Tab-separated table of C-alpha atoms in Angstrom:
chain	number	residue	atom	x	y	z
A	263	MET	CA	122.140	-27.123	-23.944
A	264	PRO	CA	124.956	-25.110	-22.967
A	265	ALA	CA	124.751	-21.607	-23.029
A	266	PRO	CA	125.335	-19.806	-26.183
A	267	ALA	CA	127.702	-17.570	-24.384
A	268	ASP	CA	126.871	-13.603	-25.937
A	269	ALA	CA	123.038	-15.138	-26.163
A	270	ALA	CA	120.420	-11.739	-25.935
A	271	PRO	CA	117.944	-12.163	-22.972
A	272	ALA	CA	114.937	-13.484	-23.469
A	273	PRO	CA	111.777	-12.122	-24.847
A	274	GLU	CA	108.169	-10.725	-23.310
A	275	PRO	CA	105.704	-13.308	-24.455
A	276	ALA	CA	102.712	-12.662	-25.369
A	277	ALA	CA	99.594	-12.774	-23.075
A	278	PRO	CA	97.992	-15.818	-21.468
A	279	ARG	CA	94.768	-17.203	-22.582
A	280	ARG	CA	92.685	-18.989	-20.612
A	281	ARG	CA	93.097	-22.671	-21.584
A	282	ARG	CA	90.866	-25.197	-21.478
A	283	ARG	CA	91.477	-28.773	-18.848
A	284	LEU	CA	92.796	-31.768	-19.434
A	285	PRO	CA	90.319	-34.284	-18.475
A	286	VAL	CA	91.419	-36.011	-15.555
A	287	VAL	CA	92.934	-39.716	-16.159
A	288	LEU	CA	93.326	-42.483	-13.760
A	289	ALA	CA	97.612	-42.927	-14.575
A	290	VAL	CA	97.614	-45.502	-11.760
A	291	VAL	CA	99.489	-47.400	-14.494
A	292	VAL	CA	102.897	-45.518	-15.226
A	293	LEU	CA	105.038	-47.429	-13.198
A	294	LEU	CA	104.026	-50.485	-15.503
A	295	VAL	CA	103.907	-48.021	-18.263
A	296	LEU	CA	107.758	-47.217	-17.778
A	297	ALA	CA	108.344	-50.661	-17.069
A	298	GLY	CA	107.301	-51.406	-20.445
A	299	VAL	CA	109.382	-49.012	-22.474
A	300	GLY	CA	112.267	-50.276	-20.549
A	301	VAL	CA	112.855	-47.338	-17.737
A	302	VAL	CA	111.946	-50.199	-15.121
A	303	VAL	CA	113.177	-48.486	-11.384
A	304	THR	CA	117.421	-49.131	-12.422
A	305	ARG	CA	120.683	-47.396	-12.281
A	306	PRO	CA	121.011	-46.585	-16.121
A	307	GLY	CA	123.177	-49.898	-17.274
A	308	PRO	CA	125.956	-48.876	-20.751
A	309	VAL	CA	123.747	-46.721	-22.697
A	310	ALA	CA	124.721	-48.789	-26.011
A	311	GLY	CA	123.228	-51.643	-24.728
A	312	TRP	CA	119.461	-49.321	-24.075
A	313	LEU	CA	119.702	-47.719	-27.233
A	314	GLY	CA	120.510	-51.219	-29.664
A	315	ASP	CA	123.689	-51.481	-30.193
A	316	ASP	CA	124.994	-54.015	-33.134
A	317	ALA	CA	123.191	-57.565	-33.147
A	318	GLY	CA	125.860	-59.336	-34.022
A	319	SER	CA	128.958	-57.582	-31.542
A	320	ALA	CA	128.753	-59.783	-28.831
A	321	PRO	CA	131.352	-59.760	-25.107
A	322	THR	CA	134.236	-62.442	-26.130
A	323	ALA	CA	134.402	-64.628	-23.049
A	324	ALA	CA	137.386	-63.100	-21.254
A	325	ALA	CA	135.377	-60.151	-20.674
A	326	THR	CA	133.525	-59.310	-17.562
A	327	PRO	CA	130.300	-59.870	-16.781
A	328	GLU	CA	128.614	-56.583	-16.431
A	329	PRO	CA	126.678	-57.021	-13.056
A	330	ASP	CA	123.862	-56.116	-11.958
A	331	PRO	CA	121.720	-53.018	-12.100
A	332	SER	CA	120.974	-51.126	-8.263
A	333	ASP	CA	118.087	-50.048	-7.477
A	334	VAL	CA	117.845	-46.016	-7.933
A	335	LEU	CA	114.069	-45.050	-8.960
A	336	ALA	CA	111.620	-46.183	-5.532
A	337	ASP	CA	108.029	-47.502	-6.455
A	338	PRO	CA	105.520	-45.113	-7.092
A	339	ASP	CA	102.657	-46.472	-4.844
A	340	PRO	CA	99.210	-45.175	-5.974
A	341	ASN	CA	98.395	-46.253	-2.553
A	342	ALA	CA	100.057	-43.317	-1.116
A	343	PRO	CA	98.701	-40.390	0.700
A	344	MET	CA	98.964	-37.188	-1.864
A	345	PRO	CA	100.065	-34.315	-1.202
A	346	SER	CA	97.216	-31.132	0.079
A	347	PRO	CA	98.278	-28.210	-2.130
A	348	ASP	CA	98.254	-26.167	0.959
A	349	GLY	CA	101.391	-28.673	2.330
A	350	VAL	CA	103.595	-28.461	-1.482
A	351	ARG	CA	102.910	-24.291	-0.845
A	352	ALA	CA	104.341	-23.718	2.214
A	353	VAL	CA	107.538	-25.423	0.907
A	354	LEU	CA	107.911	-24.319	-3.201
A	355	ASP	CA	106.827	-21.101	-2.118
A	356	PRO	CA	110.148	-19.798	-0.231
A	357	LEU	CA	111.699	-21.938	-3.331
A	358	VAL	CA	110.194	-20.212	-6.301
A	359	GLY	CA	111.002	-17.001	-4.745
A	360	ALA	CA	114.668	-17.721	-4.736
A	361	ALA	CA	116.602	-14.362	-6.565
A	362	ALA	CA	118.911	-16.813	-8.220
A	363	LEU	CA	116.045	-17.404	-10.795
A	364	GLY	CA	114.903	-14.183	-11.383
A	365	ASP	CA	111.607	-12.295	-11.350
A	366	ARG	CA	109.279	-14.846	-13.527
A	367	VAL	CA	109.586	-18.389	-12.132
A	368	ASN	CA	106.256	-20.356	-13.330
A	369	VAL	CA	105.407	-23.817	-11.761
A	370	SER	CA	103.120	-26.589	-12.141
A	371	VAL	CA	102.495	-29.488	-9.984
A	372	ALA	CA	99.850	-31.669	-9.960
A	373	ASP	CA	99.740	-35.608	-9.148
A	374	VAL	CA	99.968	-38.476	-12.101
A	375	THR	CA	97.307	-40.917	-10.652
A	376	SER	CA	94.087	-38.150	-9.883
A	377	GLY	CA	94.926	-35.034	-12.425
A	378	GLN	CA	94.508	-33.123	-9.033
A	379	THR	CA	96.332	-29.429	-9.167
A	380	LEU	CA	98.735	-29.553	-6.249
A	381	PHE	CA	100.940	-26.077	-6.898
A	382	ALA	CA	100.683	-23.596	-9.453
A	383	LYS	CA	102.223	-19.919	-10.579
A	384	GLY	CA	102.363	-18.604	-13.811
A	385	ALA	CA	100.795	-22.526	-14.571
A	386	ASP	CA	99.536	-21.671	-17.974
A	387	ASP	CA	101.701	-18.574	-19.231
A	388	GLY	CA	103.490	-19.422	-22.750
A	389	THR	CA	107.278	-19.075	-21.121
A	390	VAL	CA	110.863	-19.989	-23.069
A	391	PRO	CA	111.103	-23.716	-22.755
A	392	ALA	CA	115.007	-24.278	-24.048
A	393	SER	CA	115.417	-28.158	-24.508
A	394	VAL	CA	112.595	-29.195	-22.211
A	395	THR	CA	110.756	-27.603	-25.848
A	396	LYS	CA	112.000	-31.847	-26.559
A	397	LEU	CA	108.771	-33.626	-24.348
A	398	ALA	CA	106.455	-31.877	-26.772
A	399	THR	CA	108.568	-33.000	-29.989
A	400	ALA	CA	108.219	-36.606	-28.377
A	401	VAL	CA	105.195	-36.445	-27.298
A	402	THR	CA	104.158	-35.311	-31.309
A	403	VAL	CA	105.356	-37.996	-32.779
A	404	LEU	CA	104.989	-40.610	-30.786
A	405	ALA	CA	101.353	-40.035	-31.519
A	406	ALA	CA	101.721	-39.021	-35.494
A	407	ARG	CA	104.255	-42.075	-36.442
A	408	GLY	CA	103.859	-44.795	-33.556
A	409	PRO	CA	106.736	-45.888	-31.542
A	410	GLY	CA	106.977	-48.597	-33.803
A	411	TYR	CA	107.477	-46.544	-37.279
A	412	ARG	CA	111.473	-45.744	-39.281
A	413	ILE	CA	112.438	-43.387	-41.070
A	414	PRO	CA	114.021	-44.954	-44.472
A	415	THR	CA	117.446	-43.280	-46.820
A	416	ARG	CA	116.433	-45.363	-50.895
A	417	ALA	CA	118.605	-45.484	-53.349
A	418	VAL	CA	117.269	-45.485	-56.931
A	419	ALA	CA	118.613	-45.271	-60.658
A	420	GLY	CA	118.923	-42.500	-61.613
A	421	ALA	CA	118.387	-40.641	-65.344
A	422	LYS	CA	121.429	-41.573	-66.448
A	423	PRO	CA	123.267	-45.274	-66.841
A	424	GLY	CA	125.279	-45.479	-63.657
A	425	GLU	CA	123.479	-42.634	-61.837
A	426	VAL	CA	122.636	-43.335	-58.726
A	427	VAL	CA	120.617	-41.160	-56.565
A	428	ILE	CA	120.266	-41.383	-52.564
A	429	VAL	CA	116.986	-39.863	-51.468
A	430	GLY	CA	116.616	-38.927	-48.153
A	431	GLY	CA	114.072	-39.494	-45.966
A	432	GLY	CA	115.485	-37.730	-42.492
A	433	ASP	CA	116.927	-39.915	-40.761
A	434	PRO	CA	120.083	-38.150	-38.931
A	435	THR	CA	121.559	-41.037	-36.801
A	436	LEU	CA	122.607	-42.825	-40.553
A	437	ALA	CA	125.992	-43.981	-40.451
A	438	VAL	CA	128.872	-44.027	-42.897
A	439	ASP	CA	129.624	-48.045	-41.559
A	440	LYS	CA	130.278	-49.356	-38.278
A	441	LYS	CA	131.884	-46.984	-36.533
A	442	GLY	CA	129.313	-44.767	-36.992
A	443	PHE	CA	128.053	-42.480	-33.365
A	444	TYR	CA	124.503	-43.729	-32.770
A	445	PRO	CA	124.280	-47.594	-31.968
A	446	GLY	CA	122.005	-49.282	-33.861
A	447	ALA	CA	122.488	-46.517	-36.817
A	448	ALA	CA	121.774	-47.480	-40.735
A	449	ARG	CA	124.788	-47.907	-42.824
A	450	LEU	CA	125.244	-46.298	-45.843
A	451	ASP	CA	128.149	-49.369	-46.614
A	452	ASP	CA	124.933	-51.543	-45.963
A	453	LEU	CA	123.335	-49.290	-48.576
A	454	ALA	CA	125.853	-49.650	-51.231
A	455	ALA	CA	126.216	-53.593	-50.896
A	456	GLN	CA	122.498	-53.102	-52.007
A	457	VAL	CA	122.635	-51.424	-54.761
A	458	ARG	CA	125.676	-53.233	-56.414
A	459	THR	CA	123.553	-56.203	-56.679
A	460	ALA	CA	120.626	-54.899	-58.030
A	461	LEU	CA	122.797	-52.513	-60.741
A	462	GLY	CA	124.468	-56.347	-60.668
A	463	GLY	CA	127.718	-55.541	-64.256
A	464	THR	CA	126.441	-52.183	-64.484
A	465	ALA	CA	129.025	-49.720	-62.652
A	466	PRO	CA	127.811	-46.433	-60.995
A	467	THR	CA	129.457	-43.934	-62.900
A	468	SER	CA	128.013	-40.756	-60.022
A	469	VAL	CA	125.604	-39.876	-57.150
A	470	THR	CA	123.308	-37.149	-56.878
A	471	VAL	CA	121.818	-36.591	-53.591
A	472	ASP	CA	117.707	-36.321	-53.044
A	473	GLY	CA	116.668	-33.769	-49.691
A	474	SER	CA	113.736	-32.448	-51.449
A	475	VAL	CA	111.720	-33.867	-48.338
A	476	TYR	CA	113.114	-31.482	-46.717
A	477	SER	CA	111.792	-27.443	-47.210
A	478	GLY	CA	112.809	-24.233	-46.635
A	479	PRO	CA	115.942	-22.681	-44.457
A	480	VAL	CA	118.909	-25.018	-42.597
A	481	TYR	CA	118.421	-22.784	-39.446
A	482	GLY	CA	115.966	-22.109	-37.816
A	483	PRO	CA	114.496	-19.321	-36.226
A	484	GLY	CA	115.056	-17.461	-33.303
A	485	TRP	CA	118.396	-19.597	-33.444
A	486	ASP	CA	121.375	-17.179	-30.670
A	487	ASP	CA	123.844	-16.497	-33.936
A	488	ASP	CA	126.689	-18.240	-31.933
A	489	VAL	CA	123.814	-22.376	-33.182
A	490	PRO	CA	125.536	-23.086	-35.985
A	491	THR	CA	128.813	-23.569	-35.538
A	492	GLY	CA	129.336	-24.068	-31.569
A	493	GLY	CA	128.337	-27.337	-32.148
A	494	TYR	CA	124.437	-27.573	-30.370
A	495	GLY	CA	123.453	-27.290	-33.143
A	496	GLY	CA	123.711	-27.895	-37.328
A	497	ALA	CA	122.257	-27.230	-40.719
A	498	MET	CA	119.010	-29.008	-41.080
A	499	THR	CA	119.211	-31.332	-44.384
A	500	ALA	CA	116.854	-33.996	-44.988
A	501	LEU	CA	120.322	-36.641	-45.601
A	502	MET	CA	123.339	-36.385	-43.227
A	503	THR	CA	125.370	-39.116	-41.657
A	504	ASP	CA	126.349	-39.146	-37.362
A	505	GLY	CA	124.349	-35.839	-36.905
A	506	ALA	CA	126.702	-34.340	-39.261
A	507	ARG	CA	128.874	-34.279	-37.272
A	508	LYS	CA	132.832	-34.091	-38.997
A	509	ASP	CA	133.973	-36.934	-36.526
A	510	PRO	CA	131.538	-40.348	-35.484
A	511	GLY	CA	133.624	-40.546	-32.775
A	512	ALA	CA	133.159	-36.897	-31.085
A	513	ASP	CA	131.279	-35.910	-28.104
A	514	SER	CA	127.862	-36.118	-27.478
A	515	GLY	CA	127.341	-32.912	-26.755
A	516	GLY	CA	129.144	-29.832	-29.114
A	517	ALA	CA	130.480	-30.967	-31.442
A	518	GLU	CA	131.248	-29.863	-35.120
A	519	ARG	CA	129.216	-29.669	-38.515
A	520	VAL	CA	129.729	-30.394	-41.332
A	521	ALA	CA	128.651	-26.864	-43.380
A	522	GLU	CA	126.003	-29.524	-46.328
A	523	PRO	CA	125.523	-32.656	-44.101
A	524	ASP	CA	123.736	-33.793	-47.113
A	525	LEU	CA	126.421	-33.432	-49.644
A	526	ALA	CA	129.172	-34.941	-47.640
A	527	ALA	CA	126.955	-38.199	-46.863
A	528	GLY	CA	126.451	-38.159	-50.921
A	529	ARG	CA	130.122	-38.098	-51.458
A	530	SER	CA	130.525	-40.585	-48.553
A	531	PHE	CA	128.041	-42.977	-50.187
A	532	ALA	CA	129.508	-42.093	-53.456
A	533	LYS	CA	133.264	-43.462	-51.739
A	534	LEU	CA	131.518	-46.949	-50.994
A	535	LEU	CA	130.801	-47.442	-54.626
A	536	GLY	CA	133.662	-46.586	-56.107
A	537	VAL	CA	133.019	-43.601	-57.938
A	538	PRO	CA	134.272	-40.094	-57.684
A	539	ALA	CA	133.750	-37.928	-54.905
A	540	GLY	CA	133.831	-34.625	-58.067
A	541	THR	CA	130.452	-36.117	-59.348
A	542	VAL	CA	128.250	-35.932	-56.170
A	543	LYS	CA	125.584	-33.289	-57.540
A	544	ARG	CA	121.849	-32.367	-55.659
A	545	GLY	CA	119.014	-33.400	-57.597
A	546	THR	CA	115.788	-35.259	-57.472
A	547	ALA	CA	115.314	-38.735	-57.832
A	548	PRO	CA	113.048	-39.429	-61.693
A	549	ALA	CA	109.631	-40.730	-61.390
A	550	PRO	CA	110.032	-44.577	-62.002
A	551	ALA	CA	110.124	-45.339	-65.512
A	552	ALA	CA	108.734	-48.330	-67.630
A	553	ALA	CA	111.424	-48.440	-70.068
A	554	GLY	CA	114.449	-46.473	-70.816
A	555	GLY	CA	117.656	-48.886	-69.462
A	556	THR	CA	118.142	-51.071	-66.854
A	557	PRO	CA	117.809	-50.905	-64.485
A	558	ALA	CA	114.611	-48.349	-65.696
A	559	PRO	CA	115.251	-44.669	-63.922
A	560	GLY	CA	113.268	-44.456	-60.526
A	561	THR	CA	114.069	-48.524	-59.895
A	562	GLU	CA	114.897	-48.459	-56.174
A	563	LEU	CA	118.054	-50.233	-55.769
A	564	GLY	CA	118.348	-50.622	-51.675
A	565	VAL	CA	116.853	-49.406	-48.839
A	566	VAL	CA	117.809	-48.917	-45.092
A	567	GLN	CA	116.108	-47.719	-41.997
A	568	SER	CA	116.815	-45.832	-39.341
A	569	PRO	CA	116.094	-48.163	-35.230
A	570	PRO	CA	112.593	-47.025	-34.584
A	571	MET	CA	110.834	-43.842	-33.238
A	572	ILE	CA	111.462	-45.285	-29.528
A	573	ARG	CA	114.669	-45.426	-29.474
A	574	LEU	CA	114.870	-42.280	-31.950
A	575	VAL	CA	112.785	-40.634	-29.163
A	576	ASP	CA	115.203	-41.830	-26.205
A	577	ILE	CA	118.511	-40.344	-27.439
A	578	MET	CA	116.675	-37.045	-29.075
A	579	ILE	CA	115.875	-37.145	-25.040
A	580	SER	CA	118.710	-38.952	-22.823
A	581	GLN	CA	121.663	-36.556	-24.867
A	582	SER	CA	119.973	-33.807	-25.351
A	583	ASP	CA	120.502	-34.089	-28.985
A	584	ASN	CA	118.919	-31.057	-31.040
A	585	LEU	CA	119.441	-32.142	-34.537
A	586	VAL	CA	117.830	-35.402	-33.528
A	587	ALA	CA	115.069	-33.330	-32.039
A	588	GLU	CA	114.736	-31.165	-35.810
A	589	ALA	CA	114.281	-34.309	-37.681
A	590	LEU	CA	111.742	-35.343	-35.374
A	591	ALA	CA	109.114	-32.465	-35.542
A	592	ARG	CA	109.200	-32.798	-39.129
A	593	GLN	CA	108.719	-36.240	-39.267
A	594	VAL	CA	105.497	-35.154	-37.456
A	595	ALA	CA	105.078	-32.599	-40.008
A	596	LEU	CA	105.479	-35.252	-42.701
A	597	ALA	CA	103.301	-37.523	-40.835
A	598	ARG	CA	100.675	-34.829	-40.952
A	599	ASN	CA	101.017	-34.123	-44.867
A	600	GLN	CA	103.148	-30.248	-44.110
A	601	PRO	CA	105.883	-29.696	-44.870
A	602	ALA	CA	108.843	-31.198	-43.761
A	603	SER	CA	110.447	-27.591	-42.917
A	604	PHE	CA	110.354	-25.306	-39.918
A	605	ASP	CA	107.438	-24.008	-39.420
A	606	GLY	CA	105.605	-26.656	-41.200
A	607	ALA	CA	106.477	-28.501	-38.739
A	608	ALA	CA	105.732	-26.236	-35.631
A	609	ALA	CA	102.174	-25.684	-37.076
A	610	ALA	CA	102.102	-30.325	-37.396
A	611	MET	CA	103.084	-30.231	-33.791
A	612	ASP	CA	100.650	-27.618	-32.588
A	613	ALA	CA	97.659	-29.539	-34.612
A	614	GLU	CA	98.822	-32.962	-32.889
A	615	VAL	CA	98.574	-31.336	-29.525
A	616	ALA	CA	95.411	-29.819	-30.542
A	617	GLU	CA	94.111	-33.590	-31.927
A	618	LEU	CA	95.038	-34.967	-28.476
A	619	GLY	CA	92.998	-32.637	-26.687
A	620	LEU	CA	95.330	-30.504	-24.771
A	621	PRO	CA	95.607	-27.019	-25.018
A	622	ALA	CA	97.136	-25.333	-27.844
A	623	GLU	CA	97.156	-21.814	-27.645
A	624	GLU	CA	99.515	-22.647	-24.899
A	625	ILE	CA	101.952	-24.071	-27.281
A	626	THR	CA	103.766	-21.319	-29.515
A	627	LEU	CA	106.980	-23.590	-31.695
A	628	SER	CA	109.905	-22.680	-34.359
A	629	ASP	CA	111.522	-25.382	-33.455
A	630	GLY	CA	111.435	-28.734	-32.571
A	631	SER	CA	114.475	-29.032	-30.198
A	632	GLY	CA	114.593	-26.100	-28.111
A	633	LEU	CA	117.247	-23.236	-29.743
A	634	SER	CA	115.136	-20.891	-30.409
A	635	ARG	CA	114.015	-18.529	-28.561
A	636	ASN	CA	110.772	-17.739	-29.957
A	637	ASN	CA	109.311	-20.846	-28.771
A	638	ARG	CA	106.687	-20.408	-25.761
A	639	ILE	CA	105.035	-23.695	-23.705
A	640	SER	CA	103.597	-23.083	-20.095
A	641	PRO	CA	104.336	-25.287	-17.309
A	642	SER	CA	100.573	-26.606	-17.217
A	643	LEU	CA	100.797	-27.708	-20.469
A	644	LEU	CA	104.289	-29.810	-20.117
A	645	THR	CA	102.996	-31.605	-16.750
A	646	ASP	CA	99.323	-32.554	-19.270
A	647	LEU	CA	101.505	-33.825	-21.427
A	648	ILE	CA	103.533	-36.011	-19.062
A	649	ARG	CA	100.055	-36.803	-17.939
A	650	LEU	CA	98.653	-38.129	-20.464
A	651	ALA	CA	102.388	-39.992	-22.105
A	652	ALA	CA	101.295	-42.362	-18.187
A	653	SER	CA	98.018	-42.538	-19.644
A	654	PRO	CA	96.543	-46.453	-20.282
A	655	ASP	CA	94.126	-44.692	-22.705
A	656	HIS	CA	97.506	-43.372	-25.659
A	657	PRO	CA	99.995	-46.468	-24.732
A	658	GLU	CA	101.922	-45.255	-27.786
A	659	LEU	CA	103.356	-41.982	-26.030
A	660	ALA	CA	104.237	-44.551	-22.931
A	661	GLY	CA	107.923	-43.649	-25.021
A	662	VAL	CA	108.928	-40.288	-23.961
A	663	PHE	CA	109.789	-41.260	-21.065
A	664	GLY	CA	112.530	-44.225	-21.985
A	665	GLY	CA	115.414	-41.326	-21.504
A	666	LEU	CA	114.622	-39.056	-19.038
A	667	PRO	CA	117.138	-38.541	-16.975
A	668	VAL	CA	117.224	-39.648	-13.501
A	669	ALA	CA	118.502	-36.906	-10.838
A	670	GLY	CA	122.638	-37.905	-10.198
A	671	TRP	CA	122.527	-41.300	-12.569
A	672	SER	CA	122.317	-40.185	-16.243
A	673	GLY	CA	121.833	-38.052	-18.934
A	674	THR	CA	121.662	-34.685	-18.295
A	675	LEU	CA	120.875	-34.969	-14.181
A	676	ASP	CA	123.932	-37.178	-14.269
A	677	ASP	CA	125.818	-34.393	-11.991
A	678	ARG	CA	123.569	-32.581	-10.161
A	679	TYR	CA	121.254	-33.685	-7.123
A	680	ARG	CA	124.643	-34.556	-5.320
A	681	GLY	CA	126.676	-31.756	-3.733
A	682	ALA	CA	124.026	-28.968	-3.794
A	683	PRO	CA	123.152	-27.739	-0.507
A	684	GLY	CA	118.967	-28.886	-0.561
A	685	THR	CA	119.250	-30.908	-3.720
A	686	ALA	CA	120.233	-34.396	-2.503
A	687	ALA	CA	116.478	-35.655	-1.258
A	688	GLY	CA	116.123	-35.808	-5.271
A	689	ALA	CA	118.548	-37.904	-6.317
A	690	GLY	CA	117.194	-40.955	-7.290
A	691	ALA	CA	114.216	-39.403	-7.132
A	692	VAL	CA	113.158	-37.885	-10.009
A	693	ARG	CA	113.403	-38.446	-14.439
A	694	ALA	CA	113.016	-35.283	-15.852
A	695	LYS	CA	114.141	-33.221	-18.927
A	696	THR	CA	116.074	-30.030	-18.058
A	697	GLY	CA	116.355	-26.949	-21.023
A	698	THR	CA	119.238	-24.186	-20.483
A	699	LEU	CA	119.775	-21.099	-22.535
A	700	THR	CA	121.103	-18.229	-21.774
A	701	GLY	CA	119.206	-16.631	-19.598
A	702	VAL	CA	116.708	-19.748	-19.441
A	703	HIS	CA	116.432	-22.283	-17.118
A	704	ALA	CA	113.903	-25.063	-17.405
A	705	ILE	CA	113.055	-28.247	-15.918
A	706	ALA	CA	109.591	-30.758	-16.502
A	707	GLY	CA	109.265	-34.357	-15.317
A	708	LEU	CA	108.494	-36.596	-12.780
A	709	VAL	CA	109.670	-37.317	-9.268
A	710	THR	CA	107.923	-39.758	-6.536
A	711	THR	CA	107.256	-38.261	-2.732
A	712	THR	CA	108.866	-39.479	0.255
A	713	ASP	CA	105.715	-41.272	0.864
A	714	GLY	CA	105.512	-42.400	-2.874
A	715	ARG	CA	103.232	-40.524	-4.778
A	716	LEU	CA	104.450	-40.294	-8.526
A	717	LEU	CA	104.064	-35.899	-9.439
A	718	THR	CA	104.695	-34.006	-12.745
A	719	PHE	CA	105.828	-31.009	-11.875
A	720	ALA	CA	107.385	-28.438	-14.720
A	721	VAL	CA	109.602	-25.244	-12.915
A	722	LEU	CA	110.270	-22.648	-16.317
A	723	THR	CA	112.143	-19.678	-15.988
A	724	ASP	CA	113.555	-17.275	-19.025
A	725	ARG	CA	114.688	-14.268	-16.569
A	726	VAL	CA	117.434	-15.423	-14.980
A	727	PRO	CA	120.059	-12.764	-14.021
A	728	GLY	CA	123.542	-15.049	-12.822
A	729	GLY	CA	124.782	-18.701	-14.506
A	730	THR	CA	124.097	-21.582	-14.974
A	731	ASP	CA	126.503	-22.823	-11.535
A	732	THR	CA	123.231	-20.212	-9.491
A	733	ALA	CA	120.343	-21.328	-11.319
A	734	GLN	CA	120.616	-25.432	-11.421
A	735	PRO	CA	120.513	-25.448	-8.167
A	736	ALA	CA	118.052	-23.220	-6.979
A	737	LEU	CA	115.761	-25.317	-9.981
A	738	ASP	CA	117.107	-28.545	-8.555
A	739	ARG	CA	115.885	-27.322	-5.070
A	740	ILE	CA	112.587	-27.118	-6.131
A	741	ALA	CA	112.008	-31.114	-7.236
A	742	ALA	CA	114.022	-32.691	-4.068
A	743	ALA	CA	111.660	-30.151	-1.916
A	744	LEU	CA	109.291	-32.388	-3.781
A	745	ALA	CA	110.947	-35.612	-3.505
A	746	ALA	CA	110.876	-35.201	0.216
A	747	CYS	CA	108.058	-33.578	0.457
A	748	GLY	CA	104.268	-35.792	2.205
A	749	CYS	CA	103.027	-32.553	2.630
A	750	GLY	CA	99.436	-33.802	3.838
């Protein structure tokens, strides 16, 4: 997530509180978990294939077959020797003190199998996590909703004859037609076809947009001033298409967003129904009625469903998609009967972390994407979250691993761990979520050591004096050193 150019320095975090430790969980099954969600140990193939492209789009006979993916990640060996804390400390101490990372570098490193802490420096201190926040969003929404849950977008009969109410359920990936940005997304043209069938001979006359499932401000607290217009954030409404992009063909990162995503989606829906765009307005769906017209007000005319939650989590993490992240945070709120707002989502995620048995006092959120500078997460809570997701006790959380970028190969790590001195050992051995704001650089994920031992790590810095060109290589050297380390 690129840093806004004029962002203010990160504020001083609150003093840390004592934490309770996650019980040691046997997590040697993490490799099976990764394989089970389609991660495996191979170079990523076509992104559309991972995320579920249209089932009907088959390759032509003349198309060149996609070659088998090449190996990238080494198989973790549960019997591999575990690094010693002294050995890890000797390797990491010089790196975490790099001037490029500033004077606050908080780190947690733990062994996935045993849960033993191998390195801790400010590990329990709440730190601005930037986009690494999405790991917490992923774990909590998978826990609250489950990996198979789909977000509905419904159409119902309005109070007046011919009025169609489109009810947004919070699906940010909804498309207008097959040219949508997100592969496998639900489509308004499919919903419109259902509505025409349900209405029979009744012609639609107007469209009302119901986004009442969301409440509160559309922009998050603690967001930098240029986030709403800078392309990496946008107005959060319960109905939108293509992540509120003006152009569904725009890049996955910065893209111009519409100011009122709900009305823009409503106008697209009206066009599909042959209704003038001028009839589109905001409102609420009527309660189902026994009489009053054919169909009766409140009668469902059609419904389309988002990709399953595990797929939405993949998109959020692999593309570091901020609007998808905020939508998923609101799904945590809805699952816990909290208001689907920034405040309600933050409270629900905090409660979900506590219910998972983790130290909720080490997470304080204002949003689900990490755009907010008010967010605080401790590095040790992040490594706890990753270990819990790898645990056989929580198979529903395994989806957090599917979208994790591979160092030197995919996602936000595609162009890292390649040319910078001291980082090459991390290429193909590190899977991690990154986070970047001006003055804030973070990374958290998994790394396989040269001996085949699987470790989890989190490095958070929120007083970085320079830019990404010096901070990111310094950050990457830490994970690369773990990859190269026997550290016995």
